[in-house]
mmCIF file of C-alpha atoms in Angstrom:
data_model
loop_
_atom_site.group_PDB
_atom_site.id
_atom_site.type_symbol
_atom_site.label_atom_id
_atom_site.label_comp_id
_atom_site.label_asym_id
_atom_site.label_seq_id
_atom_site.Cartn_x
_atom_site.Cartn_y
_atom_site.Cartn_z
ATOM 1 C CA UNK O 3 -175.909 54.741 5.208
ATOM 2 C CA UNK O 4 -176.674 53.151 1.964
ATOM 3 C CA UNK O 5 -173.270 51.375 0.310
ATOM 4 C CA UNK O 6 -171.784 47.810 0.355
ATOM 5 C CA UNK O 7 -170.640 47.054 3.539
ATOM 6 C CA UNK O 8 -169.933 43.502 5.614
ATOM 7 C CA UNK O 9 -172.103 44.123 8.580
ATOM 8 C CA UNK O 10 -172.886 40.905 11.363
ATOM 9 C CA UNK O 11 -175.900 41.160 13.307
ATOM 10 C CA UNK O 12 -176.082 38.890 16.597
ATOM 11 C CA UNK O 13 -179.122 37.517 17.642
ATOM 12 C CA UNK O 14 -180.843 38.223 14.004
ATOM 13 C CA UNK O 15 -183.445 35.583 13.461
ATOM 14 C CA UNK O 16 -184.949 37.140 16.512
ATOM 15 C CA UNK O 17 -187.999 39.323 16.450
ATOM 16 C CA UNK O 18 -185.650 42.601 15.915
ATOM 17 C CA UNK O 19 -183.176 40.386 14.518
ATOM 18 C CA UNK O 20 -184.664 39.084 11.244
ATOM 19 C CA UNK O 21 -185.810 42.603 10.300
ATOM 20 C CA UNK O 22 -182.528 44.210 11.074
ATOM 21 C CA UNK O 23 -181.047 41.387 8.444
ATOM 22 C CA UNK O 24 -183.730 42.344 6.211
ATOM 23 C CA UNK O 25 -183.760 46.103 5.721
ATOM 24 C CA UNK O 26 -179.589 45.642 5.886
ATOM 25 C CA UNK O 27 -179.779 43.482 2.554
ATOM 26 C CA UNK O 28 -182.402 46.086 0.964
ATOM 27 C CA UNK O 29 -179.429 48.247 1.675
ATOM 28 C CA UNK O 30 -177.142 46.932 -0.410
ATOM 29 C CA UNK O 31 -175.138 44.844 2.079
ATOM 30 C CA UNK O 32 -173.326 41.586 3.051
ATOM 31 C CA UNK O 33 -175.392 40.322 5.864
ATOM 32 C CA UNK O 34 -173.742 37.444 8.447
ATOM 33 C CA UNK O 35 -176.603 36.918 10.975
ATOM 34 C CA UNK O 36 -175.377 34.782 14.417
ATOM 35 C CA UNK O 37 -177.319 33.142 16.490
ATOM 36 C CA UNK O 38 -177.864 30.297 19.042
ATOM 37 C CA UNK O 39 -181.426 29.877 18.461
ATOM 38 C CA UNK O 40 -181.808 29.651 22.014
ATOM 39 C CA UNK O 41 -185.267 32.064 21.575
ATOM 40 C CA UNK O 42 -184.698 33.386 17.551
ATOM 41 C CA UNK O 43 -185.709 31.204 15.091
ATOM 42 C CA UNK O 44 -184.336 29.899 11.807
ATOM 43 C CA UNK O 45 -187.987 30.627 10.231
ATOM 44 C CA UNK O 46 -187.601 34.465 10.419
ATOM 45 C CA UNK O 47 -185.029 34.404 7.896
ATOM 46 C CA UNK O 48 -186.045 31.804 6.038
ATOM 47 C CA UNK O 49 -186.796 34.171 3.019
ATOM 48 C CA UNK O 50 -183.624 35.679 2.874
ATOM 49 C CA UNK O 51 -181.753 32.192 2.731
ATOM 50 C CA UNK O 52 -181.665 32.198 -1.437
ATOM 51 C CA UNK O 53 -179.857 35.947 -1.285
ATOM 52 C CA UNK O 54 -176.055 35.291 -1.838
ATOM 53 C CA UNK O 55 -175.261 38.249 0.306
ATOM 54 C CA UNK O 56 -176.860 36.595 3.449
ATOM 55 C CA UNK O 57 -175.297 34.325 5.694
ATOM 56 C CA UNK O 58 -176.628 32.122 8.513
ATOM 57 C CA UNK O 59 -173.990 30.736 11.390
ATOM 58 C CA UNK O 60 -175.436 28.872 14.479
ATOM 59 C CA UNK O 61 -172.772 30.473 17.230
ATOM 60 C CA UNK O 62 -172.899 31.773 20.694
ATOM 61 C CA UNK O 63 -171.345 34.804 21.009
ATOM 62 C CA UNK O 64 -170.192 34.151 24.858
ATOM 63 C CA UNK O 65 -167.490 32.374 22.970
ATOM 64 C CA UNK O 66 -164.950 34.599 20.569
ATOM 65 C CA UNK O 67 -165.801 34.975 17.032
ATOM 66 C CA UNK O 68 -163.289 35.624 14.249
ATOM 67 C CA UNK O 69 -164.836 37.230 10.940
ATOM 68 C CA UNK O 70 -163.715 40.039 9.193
ATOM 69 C CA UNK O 71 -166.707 42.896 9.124
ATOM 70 C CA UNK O 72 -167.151 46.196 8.546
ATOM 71 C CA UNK O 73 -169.968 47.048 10.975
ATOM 72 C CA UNK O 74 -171.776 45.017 14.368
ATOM 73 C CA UNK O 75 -175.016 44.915 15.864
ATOM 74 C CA UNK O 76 -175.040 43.441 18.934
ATOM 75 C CA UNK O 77 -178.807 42.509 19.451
ATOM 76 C CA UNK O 78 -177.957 38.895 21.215
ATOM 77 C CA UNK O 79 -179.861 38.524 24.218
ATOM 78 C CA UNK O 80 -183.473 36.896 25.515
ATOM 79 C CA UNK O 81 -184.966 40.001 25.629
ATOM 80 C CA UNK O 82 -188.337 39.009 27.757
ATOM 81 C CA UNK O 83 -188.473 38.171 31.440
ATOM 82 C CA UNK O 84 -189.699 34.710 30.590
ATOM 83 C CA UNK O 85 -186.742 33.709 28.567
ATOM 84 C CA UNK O 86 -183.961 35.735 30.213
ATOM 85 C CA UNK O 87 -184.816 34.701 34.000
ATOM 86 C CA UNK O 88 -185.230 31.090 33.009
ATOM 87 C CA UNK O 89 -181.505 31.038 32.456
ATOM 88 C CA UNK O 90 -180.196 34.141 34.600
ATOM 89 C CA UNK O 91 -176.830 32.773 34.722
ATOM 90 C CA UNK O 92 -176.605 32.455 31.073
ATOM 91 C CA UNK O 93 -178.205 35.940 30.364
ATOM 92 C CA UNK O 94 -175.471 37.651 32.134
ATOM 93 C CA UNK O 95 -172.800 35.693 30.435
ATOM 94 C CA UNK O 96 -174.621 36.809 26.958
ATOM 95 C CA UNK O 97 -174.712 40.423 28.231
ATOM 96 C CA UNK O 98 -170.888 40.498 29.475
ATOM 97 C CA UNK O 99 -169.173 37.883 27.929
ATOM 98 C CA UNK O 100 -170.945 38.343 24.442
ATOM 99 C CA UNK O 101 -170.356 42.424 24.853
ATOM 100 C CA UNK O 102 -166.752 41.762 26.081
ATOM 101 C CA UNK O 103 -166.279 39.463 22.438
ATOM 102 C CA UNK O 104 -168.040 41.545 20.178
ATOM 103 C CA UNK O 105 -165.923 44.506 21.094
ATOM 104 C CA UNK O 106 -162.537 42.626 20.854
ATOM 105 C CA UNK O 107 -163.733 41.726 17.493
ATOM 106 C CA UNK O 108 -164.716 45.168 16.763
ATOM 107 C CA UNK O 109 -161.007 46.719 18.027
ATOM 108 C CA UNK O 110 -159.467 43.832 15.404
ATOM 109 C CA UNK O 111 -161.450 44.536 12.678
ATOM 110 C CA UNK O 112 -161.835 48.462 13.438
ATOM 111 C CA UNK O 113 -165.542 47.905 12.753
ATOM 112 C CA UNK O 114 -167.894 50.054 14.133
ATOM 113 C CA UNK O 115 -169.885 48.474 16.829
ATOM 114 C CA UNK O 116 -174.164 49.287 18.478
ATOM 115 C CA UNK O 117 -174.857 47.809 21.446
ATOM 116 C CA UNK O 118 -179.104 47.536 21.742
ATOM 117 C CA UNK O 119 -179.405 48.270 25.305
ATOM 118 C CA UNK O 120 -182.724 48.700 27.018
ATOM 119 C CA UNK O 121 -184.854 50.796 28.888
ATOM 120 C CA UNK O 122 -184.744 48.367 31.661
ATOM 121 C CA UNK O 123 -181.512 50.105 32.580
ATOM 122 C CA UNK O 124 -184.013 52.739 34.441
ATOM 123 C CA UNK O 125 -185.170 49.848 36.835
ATOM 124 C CA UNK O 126 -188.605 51.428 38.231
ATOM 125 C CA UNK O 127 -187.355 54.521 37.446
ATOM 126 C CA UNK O 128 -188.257 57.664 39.891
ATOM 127 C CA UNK O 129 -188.060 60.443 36.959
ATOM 128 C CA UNK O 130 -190.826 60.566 34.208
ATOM 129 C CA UNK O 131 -190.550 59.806 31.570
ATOM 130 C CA UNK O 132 -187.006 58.892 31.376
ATOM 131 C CA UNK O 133 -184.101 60.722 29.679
ATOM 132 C CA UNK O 134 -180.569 59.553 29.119
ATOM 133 C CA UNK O 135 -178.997 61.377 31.920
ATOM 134 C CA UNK O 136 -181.270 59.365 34.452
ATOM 135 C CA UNK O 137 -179.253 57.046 36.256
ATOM 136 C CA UNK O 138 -181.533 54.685 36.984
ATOM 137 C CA UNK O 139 -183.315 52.519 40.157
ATOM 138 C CA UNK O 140 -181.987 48.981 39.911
ATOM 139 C CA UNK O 141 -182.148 46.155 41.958
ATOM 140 C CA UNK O 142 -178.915 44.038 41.840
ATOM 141 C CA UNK O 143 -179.985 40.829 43.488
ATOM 142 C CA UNK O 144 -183.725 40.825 42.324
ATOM 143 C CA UNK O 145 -184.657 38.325 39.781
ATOM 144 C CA UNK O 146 -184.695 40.695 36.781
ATOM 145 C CA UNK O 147 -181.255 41.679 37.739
ATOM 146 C CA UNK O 148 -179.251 39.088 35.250
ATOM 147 C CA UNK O 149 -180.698 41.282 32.229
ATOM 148 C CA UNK O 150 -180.904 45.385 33.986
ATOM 149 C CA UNK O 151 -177.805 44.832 35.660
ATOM 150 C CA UNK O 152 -176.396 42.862 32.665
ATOM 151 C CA UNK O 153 -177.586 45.391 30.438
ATOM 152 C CA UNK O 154 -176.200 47.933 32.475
ATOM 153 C CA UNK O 155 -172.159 46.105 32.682
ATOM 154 C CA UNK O 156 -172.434 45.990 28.692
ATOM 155 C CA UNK O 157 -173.063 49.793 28.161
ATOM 156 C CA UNK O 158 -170.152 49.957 31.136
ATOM 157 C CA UNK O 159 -167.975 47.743 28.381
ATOM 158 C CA UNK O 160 -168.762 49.869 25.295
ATOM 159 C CA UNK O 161 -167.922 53.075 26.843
ATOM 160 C CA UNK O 162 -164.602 51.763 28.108
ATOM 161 C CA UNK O 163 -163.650 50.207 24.768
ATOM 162 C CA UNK O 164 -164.450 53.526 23.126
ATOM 163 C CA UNK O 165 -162.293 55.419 25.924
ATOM 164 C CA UNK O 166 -159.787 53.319 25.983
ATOM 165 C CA UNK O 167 -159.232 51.693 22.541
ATOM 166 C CA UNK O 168 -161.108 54.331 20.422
ATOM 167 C CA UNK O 169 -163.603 51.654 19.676
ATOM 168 C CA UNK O 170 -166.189 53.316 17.032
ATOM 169 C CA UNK O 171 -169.458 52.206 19.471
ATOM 170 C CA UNK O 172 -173.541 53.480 19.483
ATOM 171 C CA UNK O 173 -175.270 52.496 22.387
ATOM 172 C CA UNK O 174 -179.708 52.661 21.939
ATOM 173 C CA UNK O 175 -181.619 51.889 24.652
ATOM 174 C CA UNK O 176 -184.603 50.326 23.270
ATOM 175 C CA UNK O 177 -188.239 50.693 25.083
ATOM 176 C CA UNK O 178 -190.948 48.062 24.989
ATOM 177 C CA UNK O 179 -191.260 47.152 20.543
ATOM 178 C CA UNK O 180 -193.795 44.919 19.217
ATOM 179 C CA UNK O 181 -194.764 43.689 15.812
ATOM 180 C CA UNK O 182 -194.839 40.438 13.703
ATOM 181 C CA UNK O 183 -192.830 37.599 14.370
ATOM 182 C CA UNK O 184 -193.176 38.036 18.318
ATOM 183 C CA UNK O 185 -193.166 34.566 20.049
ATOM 184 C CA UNK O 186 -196.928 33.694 20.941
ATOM 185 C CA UNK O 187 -195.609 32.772 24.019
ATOM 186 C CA UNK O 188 -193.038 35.170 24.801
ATOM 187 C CA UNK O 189 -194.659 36.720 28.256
ATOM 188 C CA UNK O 190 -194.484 40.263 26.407
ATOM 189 C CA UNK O 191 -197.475 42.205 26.881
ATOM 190 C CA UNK O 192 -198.485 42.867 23.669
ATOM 191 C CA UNK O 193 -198.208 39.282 22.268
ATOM 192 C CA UNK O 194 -199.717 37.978 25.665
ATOM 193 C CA UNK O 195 -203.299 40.078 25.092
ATOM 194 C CA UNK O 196 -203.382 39.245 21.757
ATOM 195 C CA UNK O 197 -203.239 35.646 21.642
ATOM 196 C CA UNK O 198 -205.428 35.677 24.718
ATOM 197 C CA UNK O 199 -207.420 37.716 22.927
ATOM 198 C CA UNK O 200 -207.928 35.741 20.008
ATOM 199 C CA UNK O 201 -207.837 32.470 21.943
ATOM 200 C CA UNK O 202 -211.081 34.132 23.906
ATOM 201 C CA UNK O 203 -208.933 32.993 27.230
ATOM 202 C CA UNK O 204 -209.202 35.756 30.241
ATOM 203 C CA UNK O 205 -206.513 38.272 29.473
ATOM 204 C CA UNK O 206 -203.985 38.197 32.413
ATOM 205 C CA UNK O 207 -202.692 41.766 33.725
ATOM 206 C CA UNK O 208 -200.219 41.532 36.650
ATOM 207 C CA UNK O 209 -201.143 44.311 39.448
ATOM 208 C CA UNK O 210 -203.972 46.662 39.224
ATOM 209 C CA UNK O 211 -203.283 47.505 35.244
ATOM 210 C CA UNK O 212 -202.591 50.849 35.728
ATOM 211 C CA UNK O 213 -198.820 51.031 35.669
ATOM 212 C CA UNK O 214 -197.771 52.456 32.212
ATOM 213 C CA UNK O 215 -195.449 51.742 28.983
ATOM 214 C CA UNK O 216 -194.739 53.246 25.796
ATOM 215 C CA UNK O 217 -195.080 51.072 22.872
ATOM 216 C CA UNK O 218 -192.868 51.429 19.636
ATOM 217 C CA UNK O 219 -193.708 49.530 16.542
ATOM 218 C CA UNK O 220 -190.992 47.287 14.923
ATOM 219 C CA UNK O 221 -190.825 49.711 11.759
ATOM 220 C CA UNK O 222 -190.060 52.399 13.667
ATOM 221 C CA UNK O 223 -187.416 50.825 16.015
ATOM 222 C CA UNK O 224 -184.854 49.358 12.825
ATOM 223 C CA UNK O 225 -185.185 52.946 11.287
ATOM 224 C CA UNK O 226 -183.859 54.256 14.566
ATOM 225 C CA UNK O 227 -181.176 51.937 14.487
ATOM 226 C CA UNK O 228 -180.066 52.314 11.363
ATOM 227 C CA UNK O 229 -179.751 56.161 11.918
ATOM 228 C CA UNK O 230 -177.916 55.904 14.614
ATOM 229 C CA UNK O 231 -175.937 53.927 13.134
ATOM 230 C CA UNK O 232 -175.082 56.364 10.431
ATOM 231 C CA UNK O 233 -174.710 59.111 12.378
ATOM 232 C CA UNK O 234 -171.489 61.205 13.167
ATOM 233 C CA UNK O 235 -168.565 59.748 15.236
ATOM 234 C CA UNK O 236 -169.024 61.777 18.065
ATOM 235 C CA UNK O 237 -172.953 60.754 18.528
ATOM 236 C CA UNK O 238 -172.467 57.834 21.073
ATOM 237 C CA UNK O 239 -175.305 57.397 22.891
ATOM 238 C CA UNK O 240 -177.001 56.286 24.790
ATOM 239 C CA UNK O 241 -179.847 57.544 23.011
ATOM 240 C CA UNK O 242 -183.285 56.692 24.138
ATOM 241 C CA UNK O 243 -185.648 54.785 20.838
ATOM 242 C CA UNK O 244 -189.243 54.077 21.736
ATOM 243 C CA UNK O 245 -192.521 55.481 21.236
ATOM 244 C CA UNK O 246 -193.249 58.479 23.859
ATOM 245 C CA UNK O 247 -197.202 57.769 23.661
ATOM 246 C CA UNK O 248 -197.993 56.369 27.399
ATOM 247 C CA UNK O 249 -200.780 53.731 27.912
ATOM 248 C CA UNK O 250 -202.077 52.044 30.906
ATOM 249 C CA UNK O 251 -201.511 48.081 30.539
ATOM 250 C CA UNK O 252 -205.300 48.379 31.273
ATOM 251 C CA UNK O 253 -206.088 50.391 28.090
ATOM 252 C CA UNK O 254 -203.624 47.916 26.249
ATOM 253 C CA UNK O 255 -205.701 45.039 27.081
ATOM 254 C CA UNK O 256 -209.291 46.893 26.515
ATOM 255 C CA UNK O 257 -208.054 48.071 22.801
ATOM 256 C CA UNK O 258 -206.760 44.527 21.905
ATOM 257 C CA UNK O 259 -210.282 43.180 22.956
ATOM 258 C CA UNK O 260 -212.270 45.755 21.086
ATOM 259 C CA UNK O 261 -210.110 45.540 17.774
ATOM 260 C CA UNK O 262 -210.197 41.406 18.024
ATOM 261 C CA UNK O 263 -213.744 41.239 19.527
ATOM 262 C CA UNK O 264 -213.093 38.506 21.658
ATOM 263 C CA UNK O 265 -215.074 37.882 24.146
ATOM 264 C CA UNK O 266 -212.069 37.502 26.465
ATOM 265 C CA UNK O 267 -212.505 38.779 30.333
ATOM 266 C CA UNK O 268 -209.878 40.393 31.838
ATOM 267 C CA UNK O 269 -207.997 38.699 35.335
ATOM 268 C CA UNK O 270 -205.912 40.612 38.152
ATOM 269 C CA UNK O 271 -202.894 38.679 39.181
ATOM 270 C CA UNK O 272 -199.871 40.212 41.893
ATOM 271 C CA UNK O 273 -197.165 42.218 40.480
ATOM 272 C CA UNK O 274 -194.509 40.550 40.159
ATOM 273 C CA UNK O 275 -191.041 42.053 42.198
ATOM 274 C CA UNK O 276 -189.144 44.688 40.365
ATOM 275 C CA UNK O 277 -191.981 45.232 37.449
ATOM 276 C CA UNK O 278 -191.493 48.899 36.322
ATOM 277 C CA UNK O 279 -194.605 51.292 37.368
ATOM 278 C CA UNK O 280 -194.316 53.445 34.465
ATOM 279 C CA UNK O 281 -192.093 53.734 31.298
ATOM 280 C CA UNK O 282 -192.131 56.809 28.798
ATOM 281 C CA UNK O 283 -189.192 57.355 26.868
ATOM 282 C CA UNK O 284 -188.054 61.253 26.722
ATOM 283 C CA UNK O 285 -186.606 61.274 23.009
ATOM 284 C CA UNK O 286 -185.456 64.558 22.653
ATOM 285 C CA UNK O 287 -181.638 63.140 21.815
ATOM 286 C CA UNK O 288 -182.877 60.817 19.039
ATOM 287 C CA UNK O 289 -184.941 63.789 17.488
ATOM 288 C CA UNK O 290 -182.104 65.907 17.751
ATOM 289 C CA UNK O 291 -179.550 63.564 16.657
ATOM 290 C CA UNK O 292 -181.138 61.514 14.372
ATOM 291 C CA UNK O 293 -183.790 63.346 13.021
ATOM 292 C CA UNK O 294 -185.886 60.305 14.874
ATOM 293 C CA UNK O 295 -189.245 59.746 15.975
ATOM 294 C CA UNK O 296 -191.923 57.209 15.748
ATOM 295 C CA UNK O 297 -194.465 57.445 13.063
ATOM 296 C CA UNK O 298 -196.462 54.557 13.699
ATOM 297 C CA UNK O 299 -199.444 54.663 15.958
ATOM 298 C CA UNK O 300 -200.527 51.947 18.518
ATOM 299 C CA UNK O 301 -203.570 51.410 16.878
ATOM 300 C CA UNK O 302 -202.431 50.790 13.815
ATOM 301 C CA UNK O 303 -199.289 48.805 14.581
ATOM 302 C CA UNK O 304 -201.818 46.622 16.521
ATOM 303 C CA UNK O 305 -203.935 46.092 13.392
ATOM 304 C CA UNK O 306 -200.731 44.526 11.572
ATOM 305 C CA UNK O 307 -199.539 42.609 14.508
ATOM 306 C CA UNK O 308 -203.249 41.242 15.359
ATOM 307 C CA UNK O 309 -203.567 40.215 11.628
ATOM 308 C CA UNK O 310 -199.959 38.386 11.639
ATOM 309 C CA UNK O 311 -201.067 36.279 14.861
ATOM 310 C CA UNK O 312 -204.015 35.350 13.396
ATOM 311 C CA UNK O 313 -202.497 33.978 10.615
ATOM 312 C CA UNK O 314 -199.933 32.207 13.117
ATOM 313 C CA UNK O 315 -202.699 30.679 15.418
ATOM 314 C CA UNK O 316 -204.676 29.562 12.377
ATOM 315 C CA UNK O 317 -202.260 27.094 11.564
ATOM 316 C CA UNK O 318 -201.298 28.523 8.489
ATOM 317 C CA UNK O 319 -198.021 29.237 9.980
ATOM 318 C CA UNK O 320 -197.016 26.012 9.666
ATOM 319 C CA UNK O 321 -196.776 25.961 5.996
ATOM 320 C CA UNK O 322 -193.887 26.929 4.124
ATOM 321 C CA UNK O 323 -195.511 28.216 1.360
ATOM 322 C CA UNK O 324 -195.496 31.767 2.094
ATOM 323 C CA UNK O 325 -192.034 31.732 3.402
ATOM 324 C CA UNK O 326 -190.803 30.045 -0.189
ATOM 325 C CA UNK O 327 -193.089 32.842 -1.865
ATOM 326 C CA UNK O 328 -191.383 35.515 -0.071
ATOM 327 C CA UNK O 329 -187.477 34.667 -1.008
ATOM 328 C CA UNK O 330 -187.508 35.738 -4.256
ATOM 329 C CA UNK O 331 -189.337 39.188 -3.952
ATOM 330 C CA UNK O 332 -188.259 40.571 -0.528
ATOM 331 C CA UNK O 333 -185.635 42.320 -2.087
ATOM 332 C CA UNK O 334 -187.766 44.154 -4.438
ATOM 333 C CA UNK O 335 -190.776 45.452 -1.725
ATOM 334 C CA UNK O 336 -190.769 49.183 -1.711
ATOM 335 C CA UNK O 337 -191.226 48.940 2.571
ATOM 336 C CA UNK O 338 -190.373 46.708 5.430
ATOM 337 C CA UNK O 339 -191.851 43.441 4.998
ATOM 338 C CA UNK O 340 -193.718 44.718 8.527
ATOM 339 C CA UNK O 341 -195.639 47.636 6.148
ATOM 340 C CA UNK O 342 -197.008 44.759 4.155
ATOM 341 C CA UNK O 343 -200.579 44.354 3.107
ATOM 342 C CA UNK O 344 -202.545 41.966 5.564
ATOM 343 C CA UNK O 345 -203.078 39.611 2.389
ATOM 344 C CA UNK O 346 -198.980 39.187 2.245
ATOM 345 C CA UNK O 347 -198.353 38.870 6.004
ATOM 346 C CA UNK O 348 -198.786 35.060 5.632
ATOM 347 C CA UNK O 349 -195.211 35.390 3.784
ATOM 348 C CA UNK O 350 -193.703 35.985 6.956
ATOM 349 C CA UNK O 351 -192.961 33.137 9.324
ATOM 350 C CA UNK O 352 -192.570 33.647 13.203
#
């Protein structure tokens, strides 16, 4: 995988984005990173701004795009239900419209093209965990439908662009990720308890806490991409990328109190409609395939993401200090800039 290549990434100053862009330029290539803004932020890639091989352009990919590029990650799209149902008319138009003009400009530019689905293509699935072949139990007129069912239309897209253009495509369906540069107030789970946590405010589970997910560390996630990626022609996808360790939501919220020690209580509100009851990713394919699998456990990808939001809600995010420090020595970090020391974190901006 390693060798100069032009490679756009949509949606990357988002949380996945910005460390796509990142371990892409360690890589040794041309990086043009898209985005709206309308939930990434400039600030994640703020450090990579000075790197002449990196490239910034405010579009909207629901409107064509005419580059010339080697390789495409398709990663725009509000990924949480608080961002994608506030617009649900917009998220499908990202989902179809963006898949339907990142794949035209793929057949142009013979590029080869990922699509980062999501496990929310399952619905509240009715086999456990889930593998590939599982069909999934969606709702189609439910309010989470704009991103499942959106989802769902874009893998539709890829596969018929490969069938019927011999569009080069690889399709991941990505389970729930977490790490640094999360939004603190994205309405993901694992940014939710923490800055609850840390705030000492009662930490809010919907339903009885007891429905399940599997939680994947960012780190882990962009190594799965860029395997797949790299891998043969003939591997596809979809191929399943998340962390196969199952926890309660419960348990989630009793470890982030314990490693904070807040002195947060923990509420009970209704489930909303269409939440998932349980989420495991069977990986088998990515193992196979890829020679894939998580290494990072919840506990300690909790330590690193705890320690970035307390630098965030400390207020020291607001200086641009450590985001000027990091520019000139990301390049040169023998890991992720995730995998840094606790001390460097503050280099990172949300």
């Amino acid at each position: 995988m390693h060798g100069h290549k032009r490679v756009l990434v949509t949606g990357g100053t988002g949380f996945l984005g910005s460390f796509l862009c990142e371990r892409l330029l360690r890589e040794g290539n041309d990086v043009l990173c898209v985005d709206n803004y309308y939930t990434g932020s400039r600030e994640n890639v703020l450090h990579l701004l000075d790197d002449p091989r990196f490239e910034v352009l405010r579009h909207d990919i629901t409107f064509p795009l005419y580059v010339e590029v080697d390789e495409i990650y398709n990663l725009a799209c509000p990924a949480s239900p608080v961002h994608y149902q506030h617009d649900p008319v917009q998220t499908v138009k990202t989902n179809v419209h963006g898949a339907i003009n990142m794949l035209g400009l793929a057949k142009r530019t013979k590029a080869k093209i990922f699509q980062a689905s999501t496990s929310e293509v399952y619905g509240d699935p009715a086999v456990h965990p889930q593998p590939e072949e599982y069909r999934g139990s969606v709702n189609p007129i439910g309010p989470r439908a704009c991103y499942d069912e959106g989802k769902r239309c874009a893998e539709t897209l890829f596969f018929d662009y490969h069938r019927q253009y011999g569009v080069e495509i690889r399709v991941a369906r990505i389970f729930n990720t977490y790490g640094p540069r999360m939004q603190t107030n994205d309405g993901r789970v694992v940014s939710n308890f923490i800055v609850q946590a840390l705030r000492n405010e009662p930490i809010t589970i919907f339903g009885n806490g007891t429905q399940t997910r599997s939680f994947c560390y960012v780190d882990d996630l962009i190594e799965g991409f860029i395997r797949l990626m790299g891998a043969p022609a003939g591997v596809t996808g979809p191929i399943n990328l998340g962390n196969p360790g199952e926890f309660q939501v419960r348990e989630l919220a009793e470890m982030v109190i314990e490693m904070t020690g807040s002195k947060s209580s923990i509420v009970y509100n209704p489930l909303p409609i269409d939440d998932p009851t349980q989420r495991k990713p069977d990986i088998s394919r990515a193992t196979q395939d890829l020679g894939w699998q998580p290494t990072v456990n919840l506990r300690e990808g909790l330590e690193k993401t705890i320690a970035y939001f307390e630098w965030k809600l400390s207020g020291a995010g607001k200086s641009m200090a450590g985001a000027q420090a990091l520019r000139t020595g990301y390049a040169h970090l023998p890991t992720p800039a995730v995998g840094l020391p606790v001390q460097e974190a503050a280099a990172i901006r949300p």
